[in-house]
mmCIF file of C-alpha atoms and ligand atoms in Angstrom:
data_model
loop_
_atom_site.group_PDB
_atom_site.id
_atom_site.type_symbol
_atom_site.label_atom_id
_atom_site.label_comp_id
_atom_site.label_asym_id
_atom_site.label_seq_id
_atom_site.Cartn_x
_atom_site.Cartn_y
_atom_site.Cartn_z
ATOM 1 C CA UNK A 1 80.228 8.942 -58.949
ATOM 2 C CA UNK A 2 79.086 11.444 -61.553
ATOM 3 C CA UNK A 3 77.174 14.690 -60.604
ATOM 4 C CA UNK A 4 74.138 13.396 -62.535
ATOM 5 C CA UNK A 5 74.332 9.738 -61.666
ATOM 6 C CA UNK A 6 70.993 8.047 -62.183
ATOM 7 C CA UNK A 7 69.234 11.095 -63.558
ATOM 8 C CA UNK A 8 66.837 10.669 -66.508
ATOM 9 C CA UNK A 9 66.993 13.729 -68.822
ATOM 10 C CA UNK A 10 64.818 14.715 -71.711
ATOM 11 C CA UNK A 11 66.613 17.162 -74.093
ATOM 12 C CA UNK A 12 65.510 18.661 -77.522
ATOM 13 C CA UNK A 13 67.932 19.350 -80.317
ATOM 14 C CA UNK A 14 70.597 16.885 -79.104
ATOM 15 C CA UNK A 15 71.697 15.794 -82.625
ATOM 16 C CA UNK A 16 73.927 18.704 -83.210
ATOM 17 C CA UNK A 17 75.864 21.674 -81.681
ATOM 18 C CA UNK A 18 75.242 22.775 -78.060
ATOM 19 C CA UNK A 19 72.573 20.042 -77.454
ATOM 20 C CA UNK A 20 74.959 17.305 -78.618
ATOM 21 C CA UNK A 21 77.817 18.624 -76.403
ATOM 22 C CA UNK A 22 75.532 18.837 -73.378
ATOM 23 C CA UNK A 23 74.246 15.348 -74.099
ATOM 24 C CA UNK A 24 77.799 13.931 -73.980
ATOM 25 C CA UNK A 25 78.655 15.871 -70.827
ATOM 26 C CA UNK A 26 75.437 14.559 -69.102
ATOM 27 C CA UNK A 27 76.349 11.020 -70.114
ATOM 28 C CA UNK A 28 79.898 11.462 -68.597
ATOM 29 C CA UNK A 29 78.299 12.630 -65.444
ATOM 30 C CA UNK A 30 76.239 9.391 -65.194
ATOM 31 C CA UNK A 31 72.826 10.475 -66.715
ATOM 32 C CA UNK A 32 70.615 8.654 -69.183
ATOM 33 C CA UNK A 33 68.837 10.698 -71.920
ATOM 34 C CA UNK A 34 65.897 10.833 -74.290
ATOM 35 C CA UNK A 35 66.553 13.111 -77.195
ATOM 36 C CA UNK A 36 63.965 14.661 -79.577
ATOM 37 C CA UNK A 37 65.376 16.025 -82.797
ATOM 38 C CA UNK A 38 64.278 16.231 -86.429
ATOM 39 C CA UNK A 39 67.675 15.208 -87.833
ATOM 40 C CA UNK A 40 67.589 11.435 -88.563
ATOM 41 C CA UNK A 41 71.287 11.508 -89.509
ATOM 42 C CA UNK A 42 72.366 13.172 -86.242
ATOM 43 C CA UNK A 43 70.214 10.872 -84.114
ATOM 44 C CA UNK A 44 71.682 7.786 -85.885
ATOM 45 C CA UNK A 45 75.187 8.885 -84.913
ATOM 46 C CA UNK A 46 74.065 9.445 -81.254
ATOM 47 C CA UNK A 47 72.412 5.950 -81.247
ATOM 48 C CA UNK A 48 75.486 4.296 -82.542
ATOM 49 C CA UNK A 49 77.775 6.025 -79.972
ATOM 50 C CA UNK A 50 75.520 5.667 -76.921
ATOM 51 C CA UNK A 51 73.175 2.697 -77.459
ATOM 52 C CA UNK A 52 72.608 1.995 -73.771
ATOM 53 C CA UNK A 53 72.301 5.455 -72.392
ATOM 54 C CA UNK A 54 70.389 7.446 -75.050
ATOM 55 C CA UNK A 55 66.911 6.932 -76.544
ATOM 56 C CA UNK A 56 66.304 8.849 -79.708
ATOM 57 C CA UNK A 57 63.031 10.165 -80.999
ATOM 58 C CA UNK A 58 62.861 11.608 -84.465
ATOM 59 C CA UNK A 59 60.306 14.396 -84.398
ATOM 60 C CA UNK A 60 59.500 18.092 -84.289
ATOM 61 C CA UNK A 61 59.427 20.404 -81.288
ATOM 62 C CA UNK A 62 56.502 22.224 -82.783
ATOM 63 C CA UNK A 63 54.346 19.221 -82.337
ATOM 64 C CA UNK A 64 53.067 18.637 -78.803
ATOM 65 C CA UNK A 65 52.536 14.949 -79.366
ATOM 66 C CA UNK A 66 56.183 14.446 -80.157
ATOM 67 C CA UNK A 67 57.132 15.821 -76.712
ATOM 68 C CA UNK A 68 54.490 13.549 -75.135
ATOM 69 C CA UNK A 69 56.075 10.583 -76.892
ATOM 70 C CA UNK A 70 59.567 11.652 -75.667
ATOM 71 C CA UNK A 71 58.382 11.965 -72.110
ATOM 72 C CA UNK A 72 56.631 8.610 -72.278
ATOM 73 C CA UNK A 73 59.795 7.078 -73.725
ATOM 74 C CA UNK A 74 61.884 8.516 -70.930
ATOM 75 C CA UNK A 75 59.568 7.227 -68.119
ATOM 76 C CA UNK A 76 58.958 3.812 -69.721
ATOM 77 C CA UNK A 77 62.673 3.289 -70.480
ATOM 78 C CA UNK A 78 64.311 4.832 -67.466
ATOM 79 C CA UNK A 79 61.537 4.871 -64.845
ATOM 80 C CA UNK A 80 61.238 8.617 -64.369
ATOM 81 C CA UNK A 81 62.031 12.057 -65.608
ATOM 82 C CA UNK A 82 64.305 14.323 -63.602
ATOM 83 C CA UNK A 83 65.276 17.134 -65.996
ATOM 84 C CA UNK A 84 63.849 18.689 -69.158
ATOM 85 C CA UNK A 85 66.310 20.730 -71.325
ATOM 86 C CA UNK A 86 64.569 22.890 -74.015
ATOM 87 C CA UNK A 87 67.351 23.578 -76.576
ATOM 88 C CA UNK A 88 66.380 22.991 -80.167
ATOM 89 C CA UNK A 89 66.210 26.265 -82.053
ATOM 90 C CA UNK A 90 66.700 28.126 -85.273
ATOM 91 C CA UNK A 91 68.193 31.499 -86.373
ATOM 92 C CA UNK A 92 67.289 34.578 -88.359
ATOM 93 C CA UNK A 93 70.835 35.226 -89.759
ATOM 94 C CA UNK A 94 70.849 38.842 -88.534
ATOM 95 C CA UNK A 95 68.278 39.666 -91.257
ATOM 96 C CA UNK A 96 67.513 43.492 -91.205
ATOM 97 C CA UNK A 97 63.891 44.338 -90.326
ATOM 98 C CA UNK A 98 63.652 47.157 -92.895
ATOM 99 C CA UNK A 99 64.964 45.147 -95.677
ATOM 100 C CA UNK A 100 62.704 42.147 -95.282
ATOM 101 C CA UNK A 101 59.356 42.207 -97.150
ATOM 102 C CA UNK A 102 56.113 42.134 -95.115
ATOM 103 C CA UNK A 103 55.163 38.685 -96.342
ATOM 104 C CA UNK A 104 58.548 37.221 -95.407
ATOM 105 C CA UNK A 105 58.472 39.068 -92.067
ATOM 106 C CA UNK A 106 55.139 37.380 -91.224
ATOM 107 C CA UNK A 107 56.220 33.941 -92.469
ATOM 108 C CA UNK A 108 59.530 34.260 -90.556
ATOM 109 C CA UNK A 109 57.683 35.270 -87.380
ATOM 110 C CA UNK A 110 55.443 32.223 -87.461
ATOM 111 C CA UNK A 111 58.230 29.840 -88.271
ATOM 112 C CA UNK A 112 60.822 31.068 -85.854
ATOM 113 C CA UNK A 113 58.468 31.724 -82.944
ATOM 114 C CA UNK A 114 56.755 28.325 -83.375
ATOM 115 C CA UNK A 115 60.110 26.523 -83.039
ATOM 116 C CA UNK A 116 61.957 28.724 -80.665
ATOM 117 C CA UNK A 117 59.141 29.712 -78.290
ATOM 118 C CA UNK A 118 56.093 27.414 -78.751
ATOM 119 C CA UNK A 119 58.598 24.483 -78.846
ATOM 120 C CA UNK A 120 59.701 25.392 -75.295
ATOM 121 C CA UNK A 121 56.066 25.817 -74.126
ATOM 122 C CA UNK A 122 55.235 22.360 -75.527
ATOM 123 C CA UNK A 123 58.261 20.627 -73.903
ATOM 124 C CA UNK A 124 57.649 22.253 -70.529
ATOM 125 C CA UNK A 125 53.964 21.289 -70.618
ATOM 126 C CA UNK A 126 54.595 17.720 -71.630
ATOM 127 C CA UNK A 127 57.273 17.375 -68.866
ATOM 128 C CA UNK A 128 55.745 19.114 -65.918
ATOM 129 C CA UNK A 129 53.688 16.261 -64.462
ATOM 130 C CA UNK A 130 56.623 13.804 -64.357
ATOM 131 C CA UNK A 131 59.096 16.480 -63.125
ATOM 132 C CA UNK A 132 56.809 17.290 -60.231
ATOM 133 C CA UNK A 133 56.865 13.724 -58.996
ATOM 134 C CA UNK A 134 60.595 13.785 -58.371
ATOM 135 C CA UNK A 135 61.087 17.598 -57.655
ATOM 136 C CA UNK A 136 63.065 17.859 -60.866
ATOM 137 C CA UNK A 137 64.072 20.881 -62.906
ATOM 138 C CA UNK A 138 64.003 22.432 -66.410
ATOM 139 C CA UNK A 139 66.864 24.203 -68.250
ATOM 140 C CA UNK A 140 66.253 26.482 -71.235
ATOM 141 C CA UNK A 141 68.973 27.316 -73.798
ATOM 142 C CA UNK A 142 68.526 31.065 -74.278
ATOM 143 C CA UNK A 143 71.229 33.381 -75.637
ATOM 144 C CA UNK A 144 73.074 36.569 -75.136
ATOM 145 C CA UNK A 145 70.366 37.794 -77.670
ATOM 146 C CA UNK A 146 67.918 37.361 -74.653
ATOM 147 C CA UNK A 147 69.626 40.417 -73.059
ATOM 148 C CA UNK A 148 71.306 42.477 -75.684
ATOM 149 C CA UNK A 149 70.739 43.629 -79.263
ATOM 150 C CA UNK A 150 72.874 42.508 -82.170
ATOM 151 C CA UNK A 151 72.988 38.798 -81.288
ATOM 152 C CA UNK A 152 70.605 38.380 -84.108
ATOM 153 C CA UNK A 153 67.806 40.160 -85.973
ATOM 154 C CA UNK A 154 64.398 41.070 -84.506
ATOM 155 C CA UNK A 155 63.014 37.664 -84.849
ATOM 156 C CA UNK A 156 65.675 35.806 -82.999
ATOM 157 C CA UNK A 157 66.347 38.541 -80.423
ATOM 158 C CA UNK A 158 62.622 38.773 -79.442
ATOM 159 C CA UNK A 159 62.238 34.973 -79.337
ATOM 160 C CA UNK A 160 65.204 34.734 -76.887
ATOM 161 C CA UNK A 161 63.664 37.490 -74.709
ATOM 162 C CA UNK A 162 60.355 35.505 -74.805
ATOM 163 C CA UNK A 163 62.104 32.317 -73.663
ATOM 164 C CA UNK A 164 63.541 34.101 -70.647
ATOM 165 C CA UNK A 165 60.050 35.443 -69.786
ATOM 166 C CA UNK A 166 58.747 31.880 -70.073
ATOM 167 C CA UNK A 167 61.476 30.571 -67.844
ATOM 168 C CA UNK A 168 60.935 33.258 -65.115
ATOM 169 C CA UNK A 169 57.132 32.800 -65.019
ATOM 170 C CA UNK A 170 57.410 29.018 -64.854
ATOM 171 C CA UNK A 171 60.064 29.315 -62.064
ATOM 172 C CA UNK A 172 57.515 31.368 -60.154
ATOM 173 C CA UNK A 173 54.460 29.119 -60.832
ATOM 174 C CA UNK A 174 56.188 25.735 -60.514
ATOM 175 C CA UNK A 175 58.071 26.404 -57.145
ATOM 176 C CA UNK A 176 58.575 24.838 -54.848
ATOM 177 C CA UNK A 177 58.547 21.489 -56.617
ATOM 178 C CA UNK A 178 60.354 22.336 -59.832
ATOM 179 C CA UNK A 179 63.361 24.602 -60.474
ATOM 180 C CA UNK A 180 63.470 26.377 -63.838
ATOM 181 C CA UNK A 181 66.598 27.985 -65.125
ATOM 182 C CA UNK A 182 68.450 28.931 -68.291
ATOM 183 C CA UNK A 183 71.887 29.095 -69.900
ATOM 184 C CA UNK A 184 72.680 31.972 -72.190
ATOM 185 C CA UNK A 185 75.507 30.995 -74.549
ATOM 186 C CA UNK A 186 77.154 33.784 -76.570
ATOM 187 C CA UNK A 187 77.974 33.417 -80.281
ATOM 188 C CA UNK A 188 79.129 29.787 -80.738
ATOM 189 C CA UNK A 189 80.571 27.909 -83.646
ATOM 190 C CA UNK A 190 77.735 25.591 -84.613
ATOM 191 C CA UNK A 191 75.558 24.780 -87.676
ATOM 192 C CA UNK A 192 72.632 26.948 -86.298
ATOM 193 C CA UNK A 193 70.180 27.040 -89.186
ATOM 194 C CA UNK A 194 68.841 30.250 -90.756
ATOM 195 C CA UNK A 195 65.118 29.744 -91.531
ATOM 196 C CA UNK A 196 64.111 29.581 -95.243
ATOM 197 C CA UNK A 197 61.891 32.745 -95.438
ATOM 198 C CA UNK A 198 64.879 34.861 -94.321
ATOM 199 C CA UNK A 199 67.606 33.127 -96.385
ATOM 200 C CA UNK A 200 67.202 35.582 -99.422
ATOM 201 C CA UNK A 201 67.766 38.482 -97.125
ATOM 202 C CA UNK A 202 70.967 37.343 -95.262
ATOM 203 C CA UNK A 203 74.553 36.712 -96.155
ATOM 204 C CA UNK A 204 75.683 33.201 -95.110
ATOM 205 C CA UNK A 205 79.206 33.567 -93.756
ATOM 206 C CA UNK A 206 81.934 30.940 -93.739
ATOM 207 C CA UNK A 207 83.261 29.485 -90.468
ATOM 208 C CA UNK A 208 86.496 31.502 -90.573
ATOM 209 C CA UNK A 209 84.560 34.838 -90.710
ATOM 210 C CA UNK A 210 82.216 33.633 -88.092
ATOM 211 C CA UNK A 211 84.979 32.698 -85.768
ATOM 212 C CA UNK A 212 86.652 36.117 -86.183
ATOM 213 C CA UNK A 213 83.350 37.911 -85.581
ATOM 214 C CA UNK A 214 82.541 35.952 -82.415
ATOM 215 C CA UNK A 215 86.087 36.603 -81.053
ATOM 216 C CA UNK A 216 85.833 40.400 -81.501
ATOM 217 C CA UNK A 217 82.316 40.532 -79.861
ATOM 218 C CA UNK A 218 83.200 39.220 -76.404
ATOM 219 C CA UNK A 219 85.786 40.646 -73.934
ATOM 220 C CA UNK A 220 87.434 37.274 -73.297
ATOM 221 C CA UNK A 221 87.991 37.030 -77.080
ATOM 222 C CA UNK A 222 86.907 33.448 -77.252
ATOM 223 C CA UNK A 223 85.517 31.830 -80.396
ATOM 224 C CA UNK A 224 83.245 29.690 -78.251
ATOM 225 C CA UNK A 225 82.496 26.029 -79.079
ATOM 226 C CA UNK A 226 79.617 24.022 -77.847
ATOM 227 C CA UNK A 227 81.811 22.265 -75.243
ATOM 228 C CA UNK A 228 82.495 25.713 -73.608
ATOM 229 C CA UNK A 229 78.911 25.800 -72.266
ATOM 230 C CA UNK A 230 78.357 22.381 -70.779
ATOM 231 C CA UNK A 231 79.540 23.229 -67.229
ATOM 232 C CA UNK A 232 76.601 25.485 -66.690
ATOM 233 C CA UNK A 233 74.031 22.810 -67.722
ATOM 234 C CA UNK A 234 75.672 20.213 -65.573
ATOM 235 C CA UNK A 235 75.533 22.472 -62.472
ATOM 236 C CA UNK A 236 71.889 23.535 -63.088
ATOM 237 C CA UNK A 237 70.716 19.910 -63.712
ATOM 238 C CA UNK A 238 72.412 18.674 -60.627
ATOM 239 C CA UNK A 239 71.327 18.667 -56.996
ATOM 240 C CA UNK A 240 74.133 21.075 -56.184
ATOM 241 C CA UNK A 241 71.896 23.781 -57.688
ATOM 242 C CA UNK A 242 69.055 23.055 -55.312
ATOM 243 C CA UNK A 243 68.694 26.632 -54.279
ATOM 244 C CA UNK A 244 68.816 28.118 -57.807
ATOM 245 C CA UNK A 245 65.701 28.905 -59.747
ATOM 246 C CA UNK A 246 64.624 31.690 -62.134
ATOM 247 C CA UNK A 247 68.184 32.363 -63.064
ATOM 248 C CA UNK A 248 70.207 32.663 -66.284
ATOM 249 C CA UNK A 249 73.804 31.628 -66.272
ATOM 250 C CA UNK A 250 75.529 33.600 -69.055
ATOM 251 C CA UNK A 251 78.276 31.628 -70.821
ATOM 252 C CA UNK A 252 79.252 34.320 -73.270
ATOM 253 C CA UNK A 253 82.787 35.398 -72.835
ATOM 254 C CA UNK A 254 81.651 38.340 -70.763
ATOM 255 C CA UNK A 255 79.146 40.257 -72.803
ATOM 256 C CA UNK A 256 77.888 42.065 -69.691
ATOM 257 C CA UNK A 257 81.250 43.786 -69.213
ATOM 258 C CA UNK A 258 81.695 44.721 -72.837
ATOM 259 C CA UNK A 259 82.972 48.255 -73.082
ATOM 260 C CA UNK A 260 81.394 50.354 -75.709
HETATM 261 P P1 NAD B 1 72.463 23.397 -84.124
HETATM 262 O O1 NAD B 1 71.692 23.714 -85.379
HETATM 263 O O2 NAD B 1 73.799 22.893 -84.120
HETATM 264 O O3 NAD B 1 71.495 22.507 -83.199
HETATM 265 C C1 NAD B 1 70.140 22.684 -83.190
HETATM 266 C C2 NAD B 1 69.403 21.281 -83.129
HETATM 267 O O4 NAD B 1 68.017 21.495 -83.088
HETATM 268 C C3 NAD B 1 69.692 20.507 -84.390
HETATM 269 O O5 NAD B 1 70.129 19.184 -84.185
HETATM 270 C C4 NAD B 1 68.339 20.569 -85.158
HETATM 271 O O6 NAD B 1 68.082 19.445 -86.040
HETATM 272 C C5 NAD B 1 67.359 20.671 -84.012
HETATM 273 N N1 NAD B 1 66.138 21.240 -84.435
HETATM 274 C C6 NAD B 1 65.987 22.472 -85.064
HETATM 275 N N2 NAD B 1 64.619 22.717 -85.322
HETATM 276 C C7 NAD B 1 64.000 21.558 -84.781
HETATM 277 C C8 NAD B 1 62.607 21.241 -84.785
HETATM 278 N N3 NAD B 1 61.643 21.958 -85.293
HETATM 279 N N4 NAD B 1 62.269 20.087 -84.093
HETATM 280 C C9 NAD B 1 63.247 19.276 -83.605
HETATM 281 N N5 NAD B 1 64.563 19.543 -83.669
HETATM 282 C C10 NAD B 1 64.942 20.611 -84.225
HETATM 283 O O7 NAD B 1 72.430 24.825 -83.390
HETATM 284 P P2 NAD B 1 72.934 25.283 -81.862
HETATM 285 O O8 NAD B 1 73.708 26.510 -82.087
HETATM 286 O O9 NAD B 1 73.519 24.151 -81.140
HETATM 287 O O10 NAD B 1 71.475 25.663 -81.261
HETATM 288 C C11 NAD B 1 71.025 25.096 -80.027
HETATM 289 C C12 NAD B 1 70.433 26.169 -79.130
HETATM 290 O O11 NAD B 1 71.520 27.093 -78.807
HETATM 291 C C13 NAD B 1 69.332 27.091 -79.896
HETATM 292 O O12 NAD B 1 68.274 27.320 -78.981
HETATM 293 C C14 NAD B 1 70.101 28.330 -80.199
HETATM 294 O O13 NAD B 1 69.289 29.433 -80.304
HETATM 295 C C15 NAD B 1 70.994 28.398 -78.970
HETATM 296 N N6 NAD B 1 72.152 29.310 -79.106
HETATM 297 C C16 NAD B 1 73.020 29.165 -80.197
HETATM 298 C C17 NAD B 1 74.080 30.083 -80.241
HETATM 299 C C18 NAD B 1 75.135 30.009 -81.356
HETATM 300 O O14 NAD B 1 75.805 30.936 -81.679
HETATM 301 N N7 NAD B 1 75.202 28.866 -82.076
HETATM 302 C C19 NAD B 1 74.310 31.098 -79.317
HETATM 303 C C20 NAD B 1 73.355 31.196 -78.254
HETATM 304 C C21 NAD B 1 72.223 30.277 -78.190
#
C-alpha cells in the first residue's frame, strides 16, 4: 500500500516542473489529485496520462473563486480533502533592484506578490474548512531564497520569506487540527517563468548555463531536477509526519553548509 493511499490532495501549479513531479509521486503513492493551473496545454497532458486519478481545473491562483472551485471539485469527486499544496509561482530573473525603473519595480511587486504570496493565502483560505474535517495538512513550496540572498532578486526573495512567515503563523493558528509545513527546493532545472515587467532587465540564460550555475552554488554539486524534491513532499503529506508542523524541509544540495 502506498504512503498516501486514499488521500485527496489539491495542488496548484501541477502542470509543469516541481508541481508536476510531485503530482506523479503522489499518484504513485496512492493519492488522487485536483490540480489548479493556468496552462491548458500542461493540464491536457496530465488529464491524458492520469484520467482516473487527477481532476484538472484551468484557472489562476490569484483568483479566490478558482481555489473555491478546486476545493469543491476535490470534495465532490473524491469525497474529502486531506492535503493542500501551494506551489504555483513565478520568478524575477535575479533582476537588480538599482537597475529596474520605479514603475517596473511597482508593477513587478504587484504581479509577483499577488501570484507568489496572495495565491498561497487564497489557497489556504479556500481549503481550511475541509482540511479541518479530516485533520489534514498544508505544504508550501518555498525556496532557498526564503532563507538566503542570491536565490533571486528582491521581489522573489522577499516573496519566499513571506511564504515562510505565512506557513509559520498558519501552523500556529491552525494547530492542533491542521499541520502546515514547507519544502524549500534549491535552484532546479524547470521552466520557472520570469514576469513580464522584469524581462527587459534580465538576461534569459540557456539550460546549460543554468545547470552549471546551479551545480556550483550547492555543496553537493547537484544540478537538481524536480524529481529530486518529491520525497520531502510525500513525507510531509503522509501520516508518518503527524508530529511535524511549522517546519521547512530544505531540499537544496546543502545550502546551509555552504562555505563562503
Ligand atoms: P514551473 O514554471 O515549471 O511551474 C510552475 C507552474 O505554476 C506552471 O505550471 C504554471 O503554469 C503555474 N502557474 C504560474 N502562475 C500561475 C497562476 N497565476 N495561476 C495558476 N498557475 C500558475 O516552475 P517551478 O520551478 O516548478 O515552480 C514551482 C514552485 O517551485 C514555485 O513556487 C517556485 O518559486 C518554486 N521553486 C522553484 C525553484 C527553481 O529553481 N525552479 C527553486 C525553488 C523553488
